[in-house]
Amino acid sequence: MAEKRIRVIVAKPGLDGHDRGAKVVARALRDAGFEVIYTGLRQTPEQIVEAALSEDVNVVALSLLSGAHNTLFPKIVELLKEKGMGDVLVIGGGVIPDADIPGLKEAGVAAVFTPGTPTGDIVDFINANVK
């Protein structure tokens, strides 16, 4: 039996209209052998969780530059748990102040990658942490 490939949804929650970073990460993850689903811009937490559920993903990778990460990231983690998907690895990235990262981790975001993080670090983190 072939090993099941890791499935990752790359999502842009909220009103953030910039997706270059998300597309760079999506391409790097695809190049690393992951199956990648990109949801596009301006997704609600509910839309992202619904997509994660229907696509049966292992990882939800959130990208946010608008500053609403402290609200949107925990909301997505909470909705995943409500849908019985508490085992899905949630990672975040974007322009996120260092001071906000501990709170996001407490809320269930496994890792936060800020601008300039080598994409290989994200690939390695997913490989090391997907159950």
C-alpha angles and dihedrals in degrees: 000000000000116000111257111249118235110257117214129185114205109203138180108208122197131006098320108134100191118093107159092106092047090051092049090052092045091053092047091050091048090049088052090059101261123134105242129198115189114201099196129228134327101019122169118230087249092054091049094050091046090052091047090052096046093044093046093226129185094205136036109200112192124197121194135167101162098084096247094109094111089061104032103041095053090044090056092048089050094049091048090054091049089054092051092255098117090128092064112111110239118200130174137203143174137075098341121155114240089236090063097051099081091053092049090051090049088052091056105269103138097206140357120213117198128200113296095032108139109247088230088067090057092048091049092048093051092047091050096046109037109103 
